[in-house]
Each structure stands twice: as structure tokens, then as C-alpha cells.
Amino acid sequence: MNISATRARPFGSEACNHRCASGAANQPRETRASQIILEGTMGYTITVDHDKCTGDGECVDVCPVEVYELQDGKAVAVNEEECLGCESCVEVCEADAITIEEN
């Protein structure tokens, strides 16, 4: 069974603005993508510890580029290549189930 949740919070959170030097978090999705490509691609590895994940969907809601979905009651990074490295998901995860590492 796949359960999908969608982002409910606006882009441009304080955490995004603090971590994103390009200001891309405050731009429309198409603009963010082109800004990041122009600046060079930074890759991130996202790890979700499914033993810790409570499936509350906070990471899904807060992610400005829709990296996460809930599947079978757990967060899954389905669009890892879109990650901006803002770590908003890490901050809202009360279970400390998410880690992000720069490649």
C-alpha cells in the first residue's frame, strides 16, 4: 500500500533562507532549479532510519522541493536528486530519523 502526502507549508522557511546562499528557496520551482544548476550541482545522500521514523509526515510537509513521500507509513526520499541540503526535514523530525550528507 502506497500512501502519498503533499507539501502543505510555503517555500522560503527561515531554515531554507539561512542555508541557501543562492536565495533559491524563495523562487518558483523552475527558477530554483536553474539557479542551482548554474551554481554547480551539489549532491546529498539522504538516509531515513525506518526504525525511528514515526510517519508523521513533517518532512514531507516542510521540504521545499518535494523530496519525500510517505510510503507504508514511513518517509521515503523519492526525489533525492532534488535535495537542496537545507536540512529543514532534519530540524522538524522529532524522531531524529533523517540524516543528510553532502556527497
Short mmCIF file of C-alpha atoms in Angstrom, two decimals:
data_model
loop_
_atom_site.label_atom_id
_atom_site.label_comp_id
_atom_site.label_asym_id
_atom_site.label_seq_id
_atom_site.Cartn_x
_atom_site.Cartn_y
_atom_site.Cartn_z
CA MET A 1 0.00 0.00 0.00
CA ASN A 2 1.43 3.38 -1.01
CA ILE A 3 0.27 6.47 0.82
CA SER A 4 1.40 9.79 -0.55
CA ALA A 5 1.32 13.13 1.22
CA THR A 6 1.84 16.54 -0.30
CA ARG A 7 3.65 19.62 0.89
CA ALA A 8 1.37 21.91 2.89
CA ARG A 9 3.79 24.61 4.03
CA PRO A 10 5.09 27.51 1.91
CA PHE A 11 8.55 27.75 0.44
CA GLY A 12 11.13 30.07 1.95
CA SER A 13 11.28 28.90 5.53
CA GLU A 14 13.83 30.56 7.77
CA ALA A 15 15.94 27.38 7.70
CA CYS A 16 15.96 27.37 3.88
CA ASN A 17 16.87 31.04 3.68
CA HIS A 18 19.66 30.59 6.21
CA ARG A 19 21.22 27.61 4.44
CA CYS A 20 20.63 28.52 0.80
CA ALA A 21 23.11 31.19 -0.22
CA SER A 22 21.58 31.45 -3.71
CA GLY A 23 18.19 32.51 -2.33
CA ALA A 24 16.68 29.79 -4.50
CA ALA A 25 14.26 28.74 -1.77
CA ASN A 26 12.28 31.94 -2.31
CA GLN A 27 11.95 31.47 -6.07
CA PRO A 28 9.45 29.48 -8.16
CA ARG A 29 10.46 25.82 -8.65
CA GLU A 30 11.67 26.40 -12.25
CA THR A 31 13.86 29.32 -11.17
CA ARG A 32 15.27 27.39 -8.18
CA ALA A 33 16.32 24.55 -10.43
CA SER A 34 18.10 26.85 -12.90
CA GLN A 35 19.86 28.76 -10.11
CA ILE A 36 21.17 25.57 -8.60
CA ILE A 37 22.32 24.22 -11.97
CA LEU A 38 24.13 27.48 -12.71
CA GLU A 39 25.92 27.34 -9.38
CA GLY A 40 27.00 23.74 -9.85
CA THR A 41 25.43 20.57 -8.67
CA MET A 42 25.83 19.63 -5.05
CA GLY A 43 24.64 16.16 -4.29
CA TYR A 44 23.28 14.92 -0.99
CA THR A 45 22.73 11.47 0.42
CA ILE A 46 19.56 11.22 2.48
CA THR A 47 19.13 8.42 4.99
CA VAL A 48 15.80 7.76 6.69
CA ASP A 49 16.02 5.32 9.61
CA HIS A 50 12.71 3.49 9.23
CA ASP A 51 13.04 2.01 12.71
CA LYS A 52 12.92 5.56 14.13
CA CYS A 53 10.51 7.13 11.62
CA THR A 54 7.05 7.72 13.11
CA GLY A 55 5.46 8.55 9.76
CA ASP A 56 4.07 11.90 10.94
CA GLY A 57 4.86 13.46 7.53
CA GLU A 58 6.52 16.60 8.87
CA CYS A 59 9.47 16.09 6.49
CA VAL A 60 7.05 15.75 3.57
CA ASP A 61 5.31 18.99 4.54
CA VAL A 62 8.43 21.09 5.14
CA CYS A 63 10.59 20.06 2.16
CA PRO A 64 10.66 22.92 -0.37
CA VAL A 65 11.44 20.63 -3.31
CA GLU A 66 9.23 17.62 -2.52
CA VAL A 67 11.99 15.10 -1.84
CA TYR A 68 9.86 12.93 0.47
CA GLU A 69 6.70 10.83 0.25
CA LEU A 70 5.04 8.67 2.86
CA GLN A 71 5.01 5.04 1.78
CA ASP A 72 3.58 2.35 4.01
CA GLY A 73 3.53 4.84 6.87
CA LYS A 74 7.20 5.79 6.63
CA ALA A 75 9.08 8.68 4.97
CA VAL A 76 10.94 7.78 1.80
CA ALA A 77 13.29 10.08 -0.14
CA VAL A 78 11.84 9.55 -3.62
CA ASN A 79 13.47 12.61 -5.22
CA GLU A 80 16.86 12.64 -3.51
CA GLU A 81 18.48 14.35 -6.51
CA GLU A 82 16.29 17.43 -5.85
CA CYS A 83 17.63 17.92 -2.30
CA LEU A 84 18.95 21.43 -1.62
CA GLY A 85 20.67 20.41 1.60
CA CYS A 86 18.66 22.93 3.65
CA GLU A 87 18.06 20.28 6.35
CA SER A 88 14.58 21.58 7.15
CA CYS A 89 13.48 17.94 7.25
CA VAL A 90 16.16 17.12 9.83
CA GLU A 91 15.03 20.02 12.01
CA VAL A 92 11.34 19.01 12.04
CA CYS A 93 11.95 15.29 12.57
CA GLU A 94 11.35 14.81 16.29
CA ALA A 95 12.41 11.15 15.99
CA ASP A 96 15.86 12.10 14.59
CA ALA A 97 15.27 9.62 11.79
CA ILE A 98 16.75 11.70 8.95
CA THR A 99 20.38 12.43 8.15
CA ILE A 100 21.71 14.35 5.16
CA GLU A 101 25.31 14.16 3.99
CA GLU A 102 26.91 16.19 1.24
CA ASN A 103 28.46 14.00 -1.46
#
